[in-house]
PDB file of C-alpha atoms in Angstrom:
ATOM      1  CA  UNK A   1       6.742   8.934  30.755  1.00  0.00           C
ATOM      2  CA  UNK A   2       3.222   7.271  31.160  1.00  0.00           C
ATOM      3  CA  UNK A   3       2.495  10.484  33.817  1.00  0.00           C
ATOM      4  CA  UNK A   4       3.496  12.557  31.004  1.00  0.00           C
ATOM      5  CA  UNK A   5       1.768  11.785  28.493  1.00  0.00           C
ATOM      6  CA  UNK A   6      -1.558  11.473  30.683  1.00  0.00           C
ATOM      7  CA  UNK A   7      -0.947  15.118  31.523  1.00  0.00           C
ATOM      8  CA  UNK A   8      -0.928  15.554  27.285  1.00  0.00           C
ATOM      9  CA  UNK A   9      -3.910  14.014  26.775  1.00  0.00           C
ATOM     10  CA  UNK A  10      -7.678  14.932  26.615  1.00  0.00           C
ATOM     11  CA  UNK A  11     -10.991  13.455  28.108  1.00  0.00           C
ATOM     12  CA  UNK A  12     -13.291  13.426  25.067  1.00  0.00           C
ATOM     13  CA  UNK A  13     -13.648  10.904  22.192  1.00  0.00           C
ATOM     14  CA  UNK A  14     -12.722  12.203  18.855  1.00  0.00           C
ATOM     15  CA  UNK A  15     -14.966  14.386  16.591  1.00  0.00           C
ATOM     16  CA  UNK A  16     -14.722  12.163  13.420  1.00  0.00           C
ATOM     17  CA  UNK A  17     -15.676   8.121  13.514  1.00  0.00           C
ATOM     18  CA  UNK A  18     -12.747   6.131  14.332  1.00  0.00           C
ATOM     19  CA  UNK A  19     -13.613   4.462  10.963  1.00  0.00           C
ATOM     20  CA  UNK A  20     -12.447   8.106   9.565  1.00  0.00           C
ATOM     21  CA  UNK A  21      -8.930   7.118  10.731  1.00  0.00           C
ATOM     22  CA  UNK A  22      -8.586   3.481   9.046  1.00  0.00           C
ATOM     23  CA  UNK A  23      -6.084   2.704   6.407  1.00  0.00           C
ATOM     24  CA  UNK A  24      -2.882   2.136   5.617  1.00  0.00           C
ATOM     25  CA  UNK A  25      -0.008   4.178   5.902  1.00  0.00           C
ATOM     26  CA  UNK A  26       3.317   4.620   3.787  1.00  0.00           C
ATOM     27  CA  UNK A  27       6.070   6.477   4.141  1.00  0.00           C
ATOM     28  CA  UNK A  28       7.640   7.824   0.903  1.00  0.00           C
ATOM     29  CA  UNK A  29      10.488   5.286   0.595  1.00  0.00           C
ATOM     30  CA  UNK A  30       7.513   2.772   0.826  1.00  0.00           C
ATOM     31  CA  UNK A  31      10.104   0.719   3.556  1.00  0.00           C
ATOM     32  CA  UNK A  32       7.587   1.644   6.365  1.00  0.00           C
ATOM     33  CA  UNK A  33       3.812   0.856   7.033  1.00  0.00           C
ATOM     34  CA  UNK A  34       1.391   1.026   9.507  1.00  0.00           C
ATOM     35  CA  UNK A  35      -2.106  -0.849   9.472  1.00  0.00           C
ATOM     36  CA  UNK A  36      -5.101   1.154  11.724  1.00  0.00           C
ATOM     37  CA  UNK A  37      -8.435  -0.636  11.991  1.00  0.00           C
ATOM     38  CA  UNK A  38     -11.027  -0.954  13.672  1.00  0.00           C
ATOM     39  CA  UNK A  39     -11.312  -3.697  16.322  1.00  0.00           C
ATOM     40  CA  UNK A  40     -14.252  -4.495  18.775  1.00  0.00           C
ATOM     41  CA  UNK A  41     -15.010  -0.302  18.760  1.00  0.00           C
ATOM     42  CA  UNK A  42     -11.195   0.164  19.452  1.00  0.00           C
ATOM     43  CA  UNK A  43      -8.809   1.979  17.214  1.00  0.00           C
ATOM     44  CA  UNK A  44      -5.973  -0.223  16.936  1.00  0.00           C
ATOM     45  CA  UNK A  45      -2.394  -0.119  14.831  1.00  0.00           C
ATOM     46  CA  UNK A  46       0.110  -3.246  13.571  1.00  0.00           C
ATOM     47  CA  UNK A  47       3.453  -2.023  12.360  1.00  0.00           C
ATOM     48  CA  UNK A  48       5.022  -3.736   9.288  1.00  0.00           C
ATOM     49  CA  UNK A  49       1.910  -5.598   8.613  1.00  0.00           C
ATOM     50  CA  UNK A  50       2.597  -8.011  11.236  1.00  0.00           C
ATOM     51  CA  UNK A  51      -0.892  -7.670  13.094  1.00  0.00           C
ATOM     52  CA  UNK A  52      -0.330 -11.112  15.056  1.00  0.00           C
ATOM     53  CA  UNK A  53       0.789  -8.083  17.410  1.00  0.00           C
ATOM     54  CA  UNK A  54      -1.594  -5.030  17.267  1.00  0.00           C
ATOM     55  CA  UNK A  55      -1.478  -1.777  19.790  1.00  0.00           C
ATOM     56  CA  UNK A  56      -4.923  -0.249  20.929  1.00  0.00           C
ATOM     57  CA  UNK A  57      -4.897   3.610  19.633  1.00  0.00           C
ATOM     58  CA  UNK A  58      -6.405   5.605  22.931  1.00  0.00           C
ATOM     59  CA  UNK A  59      -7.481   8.962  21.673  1.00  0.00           C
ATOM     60  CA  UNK A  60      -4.894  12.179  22.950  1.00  0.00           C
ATOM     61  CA  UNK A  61      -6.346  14.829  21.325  1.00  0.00           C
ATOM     62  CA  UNK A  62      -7.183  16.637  17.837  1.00  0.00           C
ATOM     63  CA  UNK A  63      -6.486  13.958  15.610  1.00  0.00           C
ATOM     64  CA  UNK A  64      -3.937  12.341  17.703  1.00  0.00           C
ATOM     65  CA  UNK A  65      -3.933   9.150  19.784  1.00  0.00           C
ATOM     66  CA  UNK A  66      -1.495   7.373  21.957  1.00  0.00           C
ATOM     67  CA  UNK A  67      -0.383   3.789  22.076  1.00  0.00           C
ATOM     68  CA  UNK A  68       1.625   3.519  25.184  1.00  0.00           C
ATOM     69  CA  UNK A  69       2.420   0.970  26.883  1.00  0.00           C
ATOM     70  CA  UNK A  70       3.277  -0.125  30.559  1.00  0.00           C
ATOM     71  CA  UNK A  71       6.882  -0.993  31.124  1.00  0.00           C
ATOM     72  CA  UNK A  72       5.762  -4.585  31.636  1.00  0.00           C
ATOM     73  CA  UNK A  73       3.767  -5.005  28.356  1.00  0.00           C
ATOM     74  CA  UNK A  74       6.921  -4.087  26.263  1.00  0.00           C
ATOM     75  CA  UNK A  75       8.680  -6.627  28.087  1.00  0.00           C
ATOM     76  CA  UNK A  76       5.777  -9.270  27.883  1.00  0.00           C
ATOM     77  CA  UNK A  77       6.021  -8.364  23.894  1.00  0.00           C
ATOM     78  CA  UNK A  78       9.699  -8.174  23.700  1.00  0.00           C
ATOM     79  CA  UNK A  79       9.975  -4.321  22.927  1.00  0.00           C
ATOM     80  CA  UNK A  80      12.683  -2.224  24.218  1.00  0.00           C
ATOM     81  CA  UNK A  81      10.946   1.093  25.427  1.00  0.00           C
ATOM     82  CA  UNK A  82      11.537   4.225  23.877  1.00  0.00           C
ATOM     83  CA  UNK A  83      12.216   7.316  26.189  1.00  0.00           C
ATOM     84  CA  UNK A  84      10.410   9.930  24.274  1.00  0.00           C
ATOM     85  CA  UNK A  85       6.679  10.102  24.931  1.00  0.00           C
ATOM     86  CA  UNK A  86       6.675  11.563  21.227  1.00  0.00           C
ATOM     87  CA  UNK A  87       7.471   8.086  20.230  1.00  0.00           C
ATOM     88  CA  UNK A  88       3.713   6.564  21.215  1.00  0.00           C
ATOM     89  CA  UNK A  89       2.067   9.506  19.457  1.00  0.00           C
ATOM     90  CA  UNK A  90       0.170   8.988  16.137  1.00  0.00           C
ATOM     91  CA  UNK A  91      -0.494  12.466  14.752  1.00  0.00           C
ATOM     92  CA  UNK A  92      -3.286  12.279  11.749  1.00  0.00           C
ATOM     93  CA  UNK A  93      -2.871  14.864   8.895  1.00  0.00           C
ATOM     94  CA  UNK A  94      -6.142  16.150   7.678  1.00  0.00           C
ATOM     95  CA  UNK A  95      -7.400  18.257   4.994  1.00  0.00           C
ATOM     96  CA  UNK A  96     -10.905  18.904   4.746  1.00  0.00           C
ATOM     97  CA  UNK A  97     -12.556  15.937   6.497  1.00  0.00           C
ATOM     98  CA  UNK A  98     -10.239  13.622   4.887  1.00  0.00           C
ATOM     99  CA  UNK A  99      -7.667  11.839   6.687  1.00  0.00           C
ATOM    100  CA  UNK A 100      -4.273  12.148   3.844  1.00  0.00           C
ATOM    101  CA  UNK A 101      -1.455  10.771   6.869  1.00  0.00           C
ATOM    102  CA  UNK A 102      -0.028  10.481  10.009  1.00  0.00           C
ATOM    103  CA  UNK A 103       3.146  11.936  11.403  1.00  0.00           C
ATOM    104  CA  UNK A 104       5.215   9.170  13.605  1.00  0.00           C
ATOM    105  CA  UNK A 105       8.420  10.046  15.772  1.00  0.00           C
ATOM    106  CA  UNK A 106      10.076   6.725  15.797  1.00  0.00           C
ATOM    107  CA  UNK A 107      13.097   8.345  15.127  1.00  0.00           C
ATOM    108  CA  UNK A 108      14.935  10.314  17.613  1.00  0.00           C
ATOM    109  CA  UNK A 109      16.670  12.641  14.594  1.00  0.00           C
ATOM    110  CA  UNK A 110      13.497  13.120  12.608  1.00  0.00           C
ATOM    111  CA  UNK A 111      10.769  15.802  13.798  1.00  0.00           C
ATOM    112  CA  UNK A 112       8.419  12.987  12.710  1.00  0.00           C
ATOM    113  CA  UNK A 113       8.149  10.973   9.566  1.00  0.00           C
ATOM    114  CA  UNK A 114       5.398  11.273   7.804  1.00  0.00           C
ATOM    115  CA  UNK A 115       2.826   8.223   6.378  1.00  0.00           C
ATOM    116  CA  UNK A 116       0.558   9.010   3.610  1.00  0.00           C
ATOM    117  CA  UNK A 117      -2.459   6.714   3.302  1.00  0.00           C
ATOM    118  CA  UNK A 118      -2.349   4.423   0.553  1.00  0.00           C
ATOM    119  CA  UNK A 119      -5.667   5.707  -1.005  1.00  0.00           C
ATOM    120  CA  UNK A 120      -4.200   9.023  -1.070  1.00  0.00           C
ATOM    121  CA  UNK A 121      -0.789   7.765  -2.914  1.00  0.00           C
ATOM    122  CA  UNK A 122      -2.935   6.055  -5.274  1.00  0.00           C
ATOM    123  CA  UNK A 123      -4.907   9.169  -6.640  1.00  0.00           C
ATOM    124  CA  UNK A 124      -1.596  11.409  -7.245  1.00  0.00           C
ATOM    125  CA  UNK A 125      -0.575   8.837  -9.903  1.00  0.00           C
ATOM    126  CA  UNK A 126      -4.228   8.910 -11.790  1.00  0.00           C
ATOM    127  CA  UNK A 127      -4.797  11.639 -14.498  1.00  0.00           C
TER     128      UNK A 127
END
């Protein structure tokens, strides 16, 4: 899976500042969050807000980066690894030059869910 999505991915570094990217991210339920930051000039993600465990973000292409792992850091972190290379794909939604969300396949049924970022959520409810 690691071969494939190398073949996926591009050389450059993103257009926009990885700062562009930072937030965090809810799906509609609000039962599932990602944190991105920022981190020694590395894009990085914690899932559920537990960031005593974070995943470096390497960039994939437009607006997308990748956070897979080697077969032996999932076992050194005690994650089962997912078969789908879609899985390790973050795919930003953006309008303008504004990041709104990110599309996330952890779900095998779901074409990807997607997470809105919480600034974003915030200005729909003010008039």
């Amino acid at each position: 899976m690691l071969e494939t999505l190398e073949k996926g991915s591009v050389s450059e570094a993103p257009t926009e500042p990885l700062s562009t990217y930072t937030g965090t991210y809810s799906n509609e339920a609000q039962d599932r969050f990602m944190e991105i930051f920022v981190e020694a000039d590395e894009l990085r993600m914690c899932i559920q807000g537990d960031c005593r465990e974070t995943y470096a973000l390497a960039y994939y292409g437009p607006n997308t980066f990748s956070w897979i792992q080697t077969w032996n850091g999932n076992a050194h972190r005690g994650r089962f690894r997912d078969p789908r290379s879609e899985y390790y794909l973050l795919r930003f939604e953006v309008s303008g030059r504004q990041v709104t969300g990110l599309k996330w396949a952890h779900d095998p049924h779901l074409d990807g869910q997607l997470l809105v970022k919480d600034e974003i959520v915030s200005n729909l409810f003010v008039q």
